[in-house]
PDB file of C-alpha atoms and ligand atoms in Angstrom:
ATOM      1  CA  UNK A   1      -3.048  -1.212  -1.534  1.00 97.00           C
ATOM      2  CA  UNK A   2      -2.204  -1.908   2.078  1.00 98.00           C
ATOM      3  CA  UNK A   3       0.417  -0.080   4.112  1.00 98.00           C
ATOM      4  CA  UNK A   4       2.023  -0.894   7.449  1.00 98.00           C
ATOM      5  CA  UNK A   5       2.785   2.317   9.332  1.00 98.00           C
ATOM      6  CA  UNK A   6       5.288   1.956  12.165  1.00 98.00           C
ATOM      7  CA  UNK A   7       5.809   5.133  14.185  1.00 98.00           C
ATOM      8  CA  UNK A   8       5.811   5.497  17.953  1.00 97.00           C
ATOM      9  CA  UNK A   9       5.344   9.247  18.133  1.00 97.00           C
ATOM     10  CA  UNK A  10       1.551   9.672  18.600  1.00 97.00           C
ATOM     11  CA  UNK A  11       1.016  12.935  16.716  1.00 97.00           C
ATOM     12  CA  UNK A  12       3.115  11.934  13.700  1.00 97.00           C
ATOM     13  CA  UNK A  13       1.502   8.498  13.729  1.00 97.00           C
ATOM     14  CA  UNK A  14      -1.987  10.026  13.640  1.00 98.00           C
ATOM     15  CA  UNK A  15      -1.045  12.527  10.960  1.00 98.00           C
ATOM     16  CA  UNK A  16       0.474   9.885   8.668  1.00 98.00           C
ATOM     17  CA  UNK A  17      -2.341   7.403   9.300  1.00 98.00           C
ATOM     18  CA  UNK A  18      -4.902   9.994   8.197  1.00 98.00           C
ATOM     19  CA  UNK A  19      -2.865  11.080   5.180  1.00 98.00           C
ATOM     20  CA  UNK A  20      -2.396   7.488   4.028  1.00 98.00           C
ATOM     21  CA  UNK A  21      -6.075   6.658   4.432  1.00 97.00           C
ATOM     22  CA  UNK A  22      -7.015   9.843   2.637  1.00 96.00           C
ATOM     23  CA  UNK A  23      -4.731   8.777  -0.208  1.00 96.00           C
ATOM     24  CA  UNK A  24      -6.786   5.574  -0.581  1.00 96.00           C
ATOM     25  CA  UNK A  25      -4.585   3.084   1.265  1.00 97.00           C
ATOM     26  CA  UNK A  26      -5.658   0.565   3.872  1.00 97.00           C
ATOM     27  CA  UNK A  27      -3.456   1.181   6.886  1.00 98.00           C
ATOM     28  CA  UNK A  28      -2.285  -1.044   9.728  1.00 98.00           C
ATOM     29  CA  UNK A  29      -0.542   0.846  12.516  1.00 98.00           C
ATOM     30  CA  UNK A  30       2.173  -0.269  14.937  1.00 98.00           C
ATOM     31  CA  UNK A  31       3.697   1.807  17.724  1.00 98.00           C
ATOM     32  CA  UNK A  32       6.485  -0.569  18.723  1.00 98.00           C
ATOM     33  CA  UNK A  33       9.028  -2.733  16.962  1.00 98.00           C
ATOM     34  CA  UNK A  34       7.873  -6.069  18.259  1.00 98.00           C
ATOM     35  CA  UNK A  35       4.277  -5.712  17.030  1.00 98.00           C
ATOM     36  CA  UNK A  36       5.537  -4.258  13.752  1.00 98.00           C
ATOM     37  CA  UNK A  37       7.843  -7.197  13.168  1.00 98.00           C
ATOM     38  CA  UNK A  38       5.051  -9.723  13.877  1.00 98.00           C
ATOM     39  CA  UNK A  39       2.563  -7.929  11.616  1.00 98.00           C
ATOM     40  CA  UNK A  40       5.004  -7.533   8.732  1.00 98.00           C
ATOM     41  CA  UNK A  41       6.019 -11.157   9.128  1.00 97.00           C
ATOM     42  CA  UNK A  42       2.441 -12.457   8.967  1.00 96.00           C
ATOM     43  CA  UNK A  43       0.520 -10.114   6.677  1.00 96.00           C
ATOM     44  CA  UNK A  44       1.071  -9.098   3.061  1.00 96.00           C
ATOM     45  CA  UNK A  45       1.775  -5.373   2.773  1.00 98.00           C
ATOM     46  CA  UNK A  46       2.266  -3.404  -0.410  1.00 98.00           C
ATOM     47  CA  UNK A  47       4.694  -1.109   1.427  1.00 98.00           C
ATOM     48  CA  UNK A  48       5.930  -0.285   4.922  1.00 98.00           C
ATOM     49  CA  UNK A  49       6.745   3.062   6.527  1.00 98.00           C
ATOM     50  CA  UNK A  50       9.210   2.213   9.285  1.00 98.00           C
ATOM     51  CA  UNK A  51      10.548   4.600  11.891  1.00 97.00           C
ATOM     52  CA  UNK A  52      13.963   3.418  13.066  1.00 96.00           C
ATOM     53  CA  UNK A  53      13.804   4.661  16.653  1.00 95.00           C
ATOM     54  CA  UNK A  54      11.179   2.378  18.219  1.00 97.00           C
ATOM     55  CA  UNK A  55      10.467   0.900  21.650  1.00 97.00           C
ATOM     56  CA  UNK A  56      10.794  -2.865  22.285  1.00 97.00           C
ATOM     57  CA  UNK A  57      12.716  -3.609  19.086  1.00 97.00           C
ATOM     58  CA  UNK A  58      14.522  -0.993  16.990  1.00 96.00           C
ATOM     59  CA  UNK A  59      13.502  -0.495  13.374  1.00 97.00           C
ATOM     60  CA  UNK A  60      16.806  -1.719  11.991  1.00 97.00           C
ATOM     61  CA  UNK A  61      16.407  -5.066  13.768  1.00 98.00           C
ATOM     62  CA  UNK A  62      12.810  -5.335  12.558  1.00 98.00           C
ATOM     63  CA  UNK A  63      13.910  -4.732   8.975  1.00 98.00           C
ATOM     64  CA  UNK A  64      16.837  -7.167   9.174  1.00 98.00           C
ATOM     65  CA  UNK A  65      14.550  -9.896  10.529  1.00 98.00           C
ATOM     66  CA  UNK A  66      12.013  -9.383   7.755  1.00 98.00           C
ATOM     67  CA  UNK A  67      14.677  -9.525   5.082  1.00 98.00           C
ATOM     68  CA  UNK A  68      16.354 -12.577   6.666  1.00 98.00           C
ATOM     69  CA  UNK A  69      12.950 -14.311   6.548  1.00 98.00           C
ATOM     70  CA  UNK A  70      12.561 -13.435   2.869  1.00 97.00           C
ATOM     71  CA  UNK A  71       9.946 -10.710   3.343  1.00 98.00           C
ATOM     72  CA  UNK A  72      10.560  -8.499   0.322  1.00 97.00           C
ATOM     73  CA  UNK A  73       7.921  -5.756   0.572  1.00 98.00           C
ATOM     74  CA  UNK A  74       9.117  -2.201  -0.150  1.00 98.00           C
ATOM     75  CA  UNK A  75      10.232  -0.449   3.036  1.00 98.00           C
ATOM     76  CA  UNK A  76      10.620   3.298   3.477  1.00 98.00           C
ATOM     77  CA  UNK A  77      12.543   4.164   6.637  1.00 98.00           C
ATOM     78  CA  UNK A  78      12.201   7.351   8.684  1.00 97.00           C
ATOM     79  CA  UNK A  79      15.503   8.534  10.121  1.00 93.00           C
ATOM     80  CA  UNK A  80      16.542  11.206  12.582  1.00 86.00           C
ATOM     81  CA  UNK A  81      17.984  14.440  11.288  1.00 78.00           C
ATOM     82  CA  UNK A  82      21.757  14.655  10.845  1.00 79.00           C
ATOM     83  CA  UNK A  83      22.199  10.942  11.325  1.00 85.00           C
ATOM     84  CA  UNK A  84      23.705   9.907   8.010  1.00 89.00           C
ATOM     85  CA  UNK A  85      25.049   6.584   9.293  1.00 92.00           C
ATOM     86  CA  UNK A  86      21.492   5.567  10.211  1.00 92.00           C
ATOM     87  CA  UNK A  87      20.536   5.947   6.545  1.00 93.00           C
ATOM     88  CA  UNK A  88      23.509   3.872   5.432  1.00 95.00           C
ATOM     89  CA  UNK A  89      22.729   1.163   7.977  1.00 95.00           C
ATOM     90  CA  UNK A  90      19.049   1.213   6.966  1.00 96.00           C
ATOM     91  CA  UNK A  91      19.739   0.880   3.268  1.00 96.00           C
ATOM     92  CA  UNK A  92      22.274  -1.877   3.925  1.00 96.00           C
ATOM     93  CA  UNK A  93      19.661  -3.667   6.064  1.00 97.00           C
ATOM     94  CA  UNK A  94      17.282  -3.739   3.099  1.00 97.00           C
ATOM     95  CA  UNK A  95      15.419  -0.422   3.091  1.00 98.00           C
ATOM     96  CA  UNK A  96      14.309   0.719  -0.358  1.00 98.00           C
ATOM     97  CA  UNK A  97      14.151   4.427   0.429  1.00 97.00           C
ATOM     98  CA  UNK A  98      14.437   6.821   3.353  1.00 96.00           C
ATOM     99  CA  UNK A  99      13.099  10.131   4.580  1.00 96.00           C
ATOM    100  CA  UNK A 100      14.767  12.342   7.160  1.00 95.00           C
ATOM    101  CA  UNK A 101      12.560  13.876   9.844  1.00 94.00           C
ATOM    102  CA  UNK A 102      11.001  16.376   9.617  1.00 94.00           C
ATOM    103  CA  UNK A 103       9.529  15.829   6.167  1.00 96.00           C
ATOM    104  CA  UNK A 104       6.473  16.894   4.218  1.00 97.00           C
ATOM    105  CA  UNK A 105       3.656  14.344   4.084  1.00 97.00           C
ATOM    106  CA  UNK A 106       3.395  14.949   0.333  1.00 97.00           C
ATOM    107  CA  UNK A 107       6.971  13.760  -0.116  1.00 98.00           C
ATOM    108  CA  UNK A 108       6.297  10.609   1.880  1.00 98.00           C
ATOM    109  CA  UNK A 109       3.228   9.877  -0.259  1.00 98.00           C
ATOM    110  CA  UNK A 110       5.183  10.449  -3.481  1.00 98.00           C
ATOM    111  CA  UNK A 111       8.023   8.179  -2.375  1.00 98.00           C
ATOM    112  CA  UNK A 112       5.521   5.473  -1.382  1.00 98.00           C
ATOM    113  CA  UNK A 113       3.805   5.680  -4.770  1.00 97.00           C
ATOM    114  CA  UNK A 114       7.208   5.293  -6.387  1.00 97.00           C
ATOM    115  CA  UNK A 115       8.107   2.266  -4.260  1.00 97.00           C
ATOM    116  CA  UNK A 116       4.758   0.582  -4.886  1.00 97.00           C
ATOM    117  CA  UNK A 117       4.835   1.080  -8.625  1.00 95.00           C
ATOM    118  CA  UNK A 118       8.426  -0.117  -8.914  1.00 95.00           C
ATOM    119  CA  UNK A 119       7.507  -3.226  -6.909  1.00 95.00           C
ATOM    120  CA  UNK A 120       4.736  -3.847  -9.465  1.00 94.00           C
ATOM    121  CA  UNK A 121       7.109  -3.229 -12.384  1.00 94.00           C
ATOM    122  CA  UNK A 122       5.201  -0.104 -13.412  1.00 94.00           C
ATOM    123  CA  UNK A 123       6.995   3.017 -14.606  1.00 93.00           C
ATOM    124  CA  UNK A 124       4.294   5.684 -14.604  1.00 95.00           C
ATOM    125  CA  UNK A 125       2.121   7.082 -11.793  1.00 96.00           C
ATOM    126  CA  UNK A 126      -0.744   7.043 -14.314  1.00 97.00           C
ATOM    127  CA  UNK A 127      -2.109   3.501 -14.582  1.00 97.00           C
ATOM    128  CA  UNK A 128      -3.862   2.795 -17.854  1.00 97.00           C
ATOM    129  CA  UNK A 129      -5.971  -0.145 -18.980  1.00 96.00           C
ATOM    130  CA  UNK A 130      -7.756   0.509 -22.269  1.00 96.00           C
ATOM    131  CA  UNK A 131     -10.131   3.461 -21.770  1.00 97.00           C
ATOM    132  CA  UNK A 132      -9.708   3.384 -17.975  1.00 97.00           C
ATOM    133  CA  UNK A 133      -7.078   5.505 -16.238  1.00 98.00           C
ATOM    134  CA  UNK A 134      -6.198   5.653 -12.553  1.00 98.00           C
ATOM    135  CA  UNK A 135      -3.965   8.501 -11.480  1.00 97.00           C
ATOM    136  CA  UNK A 136      -2.173   7.316  -8.337  1.00 96.00           C
ATOM    137  CA  UNK A 137      -1.159  10.928  -7.542  1.00 96.00           C
ATOM    138  CA  UNK A 138      -4.731  12.167  -7.205  1.00 96.00           C
ATOM    139  CA  UNK A 139      -6.795   8.997  -6.829  1.00 96.00           C
ATOM    140  CA  UNK A 140      -8.801  10.107  -9.861  1.00 97.00           C
ATOM    141  CA  UNK A 141     -10.315   7.386 -12.056  1.00 98.00           C
ATOM    142  CA  UNK A 142     -11.492   8.217 -15.563  1.00 98.00           C
ATOM    143  CA  UNK A 143     -13.277   6.340 -18.336  1.00 98.00           C
ATOM    144  CA  UNK A 144     -12.602   7.840 -21.764  1.00 97.00           C
ATOM    145  CA  UNK A 145     -11.418  10.958 -19.944  1.00 97.00           C
ATOM    146  CA  UNK A 146     -14.601  11.323 -17.863  1.00 98.00           C
ATOM    147  CA  UNK A 147     -14.239  11.151 -14.092  1.00 98.00           C
ATOM    148  CA  UNK A 148     -15.873   8.131 -12.460  1.00 98.00           C
ATOM    149  CA  UNK A 149     -16.979   8.330  -8.817  1.00 98.00           C
ATOM    150  CA  UNK A 150     -15.955   5.247  -6.846  1.00 98.00           C
ATOM    151  CA  UNK A 151     -16.470   4.368  -3.196  1.00 96.00           C
ATOM    152  CA  UNK A 152     -13.364   3.819  -1.110  1.00 95.00           C
ATOM    153  CA  UNK A 153     -13.651   0.010  -1.368  1.00 95.00           C
ATOM    154  CA  UNK A 154     -14.312   0.057  -5.097  1.00 97.00           C
ATOM    155  CA  UNK A 155     -11.250   2.258  -5.522  1.00 98.00           C
ATOM    156  CA  UNK A 156      -9.092  -0.114  -3.464  1.00 97.00           C
ATOM    157  CA  UNK A 157     -10.139  -3.145  -5.509  1.00 97.00           C
ATOM    158  CA  UNK A 158      -9.552  -1.338  -8.797  1.00 98.00           C
ATOM    159  CA  UNK A 159      -6.213   0.110  -7.633  1.00 98.00           C
ATOM    160  CA  UNK A 160      -4.929  -3.324  -6.640  1.00 98.00           C
ATOM    161  CA  UNK A 161      -5.981  -4.854  -9.959  1.00 98.00           C
ATOM    162  CA  UNK A 162      -4.489  -1.942 -11.912  1.00 97.00           C
ATOM    163  CA  UNK A 163      -1.185  -2.480 -10.114  1.00 97.00           C
ATOM    164  CA  UNK A 164      -1.262  -6.122 -11.308  1.00 96.00           C
ATOM    165  CA  UNK A 165      -2.491  -5.945 -14.910  1.00 92.00           C
ATOM    166  CA  UNK A 166      -2.933  -9.292 -16.626  1.00 92.00           C
ATOM    167  CA  UNK A 167      -2.325 -11.259 -13.427  1.00 96.00           C
ATOM    168  CA  UNK A 168      -4.950 -13.535 -11.911  1.00 98.00           C
ATOM    169  CA  UNK A 169      -5.739 -12.167  -8.454  1.00 98.00           C
ATOM    170  CA  UNK A 170      -7.680 -14.362  -6.049  1.00 96.00           C
ATOM    171  CA  UNK A 171     -10.467 -13.083  -3.832  1.00 94.00           C
ATOM    172  CA  UNK A 172      -8.329 -13.913  -0.796  1.00 93.00           C
ATOM    173  CA  UNK A 173      -5.448 -11.842  -2.144  1.00 96.00           C
ATOM    174  CA  UNK A 174      -7.767  -8.915  -2.851  1.00 96.00           C
ATOM    175  CA  UNK A 175      -9.267  -9.224   0.629  1.00 95.00           C
ATOM    176  CA  UNK A 176      -5.811  -9.153   2.222  1.00 95.00           C
ATOM    177  CA  UNK A 177      -4.778  -6.065   0.281  1.00 96.00           C
ATOM    178  CA  UNK A 178      -7.878  -3.913   0.685  1.00 95.00           C
ATOM    179  CA  UNK A 179      -8.619  -4.475   4.368  1.00 95.00           C
ATOM    180  CA  UNK A 180      -6.490  -3.606   7.373  1.00 93.00           C
ATOM    181  CA  UNK A 181      -6.255  -6.280  10.046  1.00 88.00           C
ATOM    182  CA  UNK A 182      -8.794  -4.796  12.445  1.00 78.00           C
ATOM    183  CA  UNK A 183     -11.542  -4.344   9.851  1.00 79.00           C
ATOM    184  CA  UNK A 184     -14.420  -6.712   9.162  1.00 78.00           C
ATOM    185  CA  UNK A 185     -13.071  -8.937   6.437  1.00 81.00           C
ATOM    186  CA  UNK A 186     -15.444 -10.821   4.232  1.00 78.00           C
ATOM    187  CA  UNK A 187     -14.167 -12.158   0.939  1.00 74.00           C
ATOM    188  CA  UNK A 188     -17.777 -12.340  -0.336  1.00 80.00           C
ATOM    189  CA  UNK A 189     -17.904  -8.554  -0.380  1.00 90.00           C
ATOM    190  CA  UNK A 190     -15.163  -8.566  -3.025  1.00 93.00           C
ATOM    191  CA  UNK A 191     -17.729  -9.989  -5.440  1.00 93.00           C
ATOM    192  CA  UNK A 192     -20.045  -7.093  -4.602  1.00 95.00           C
ATOM    193  CA  UNK A 193     -17.317  -4.494  -5.239  1.00 96.00           C
ATOM    194  CA  UNK A 194     -16.338  -6.132  -8.521  1.00 97.00           C
ATOM    195  CA  UNK A 195     -20.000  -6.193  -9.561  1.00 97.00           C
ATOM    196  CA  UNK A 196     -20.304  -2.474  -8.902  1.00 97.00           C
ATOM    197  CA  UNK A 197     -17.055  -1.718 -10.734  1.00 98.00           C
ATOM    198  CA  UNK A 198     -18.383  -3.610 -13.758  1.00 97.00           C
ATOM    199  CA  UNK A 199     -21.433  -1.351 -13.770  1.00 98.00           C
ATOM    200  CA  UNK A 200     -19.381   1.835 -13.590  1.00 98.00           C
ATOM    201  CA  UNK A 201     -16.594   0.751 -15.960  1.00 97.00           C
ATOM    202  CA  UNK A 202     -16.613  -1.447 -19.081  1.00 95.00           C
ATOM    203  CA  UNK A 203     -17.952  -4.800 -17.847  1.00 93.00           C
ATOM    204  CA  UNK A 204     -15.204  -6.695 -19.733  1.00 94.00           C
ATOM    205  CA  UNK A 205     -12.448  -4.847 -17.846  1.00 96.00           C
ATOM    206  CA  UNK A 206     -12.498  -7.290 -14.927  1.00 97.00           C
ATOM    207  CA  UNK A 207     -12.596 -10.861 -16.136  1.00 97.00           C
ATOM    208  CA  UNK A 208     -13.625 -13.690 -13.828  1.00 96.00           C
ATOM    209  CA  UNK A 209     -11.226 -16.601 -13.967  1.00 96.00           C
ATOM    210  CA  UNK A 210     -13.355 -19.464 -12.752  1.00 93.00           C
ATOM    211  CA  UNK A 211     -12.176 -20.917  -9.472  1.00 91.00           C
ATOM    212  CA  UNK A 212      -9.113 -18.661  -9.367  1.00 94.00           C
ATOM    213  CA  UNK A 213     -10.148 -15.038  -9.140  1.00 96.00           C
ATOM    214  CA  UNK A 214     -10.106 -11.966 -11.299  1.00 98.00           C
ATOM    215  CA  UNK A 215      -7.934 -10.580 -14.056  1.00 97.00           C
ATOM    216  CA  UNK A 216      -7.767  -7.052 -15.373  1.00 97.00           C
ATOM    217  CA  UNK A 217      -7.836  -7.022 -19.182  1.00 95.00           C
ATOM    218  CA  UNK A 218      -8.041  -4.113 -21.620  1.00 91.00           C
ATOM    219  CA  UNK A 219     -11.478  -4.329 -23.228  1.00 80.00           C
ATOM    220  CA  UNK A 220     -11.395  -4.778 -27.033  1.00 77.00           C
TER     221      UNK A 220
HETATM  222 CA1   CA B 301      10.618   7.078  17.039  1.00 78.48          CA
END
């Protein structure tokens, strides 16, 4: 899953970027409103963390522009302490959740997980497909209860598919959701990751839909 992190304060930005990457997300970072708006307008994100006080274009304007253009990704806003009207304005502008600074990184991660699973129509933080379970709280993947070691890319591919069970997901879509913008993108590598996942998990779990992409199915 891919997150856009918009925060102009360098230390908080670094801290959140690291925490998000550690949690298994691909992260694009913006430090001003104008870049954030352009990125969120052009790229598909699974969720956005948006500070409201930003240089060049304030977060509220960024959010309103996205929503006016039909961009519906989940957005978690960061608001200043004791500024309740900022929260109201943010929610009315289309924010899905908010956090007041200062906050604990763990709470931000939990709220993001909640936003992402609601956007996928999922109700539990534990994603299950047949004998395979992915716990979004810990990043742990198990097969019949036994932990399976995955590389970061394998995990990202599996996590995206497990958030879209039964749906056909193209290689392009997978590429866009497992790589941040500045990374070396190569949709051919998706095939490699899927191949490795099929070796570590039941091979029938990820079905190839010829010419269209992949579909996660519970093995018989
Ligand atoms: Ca700020």
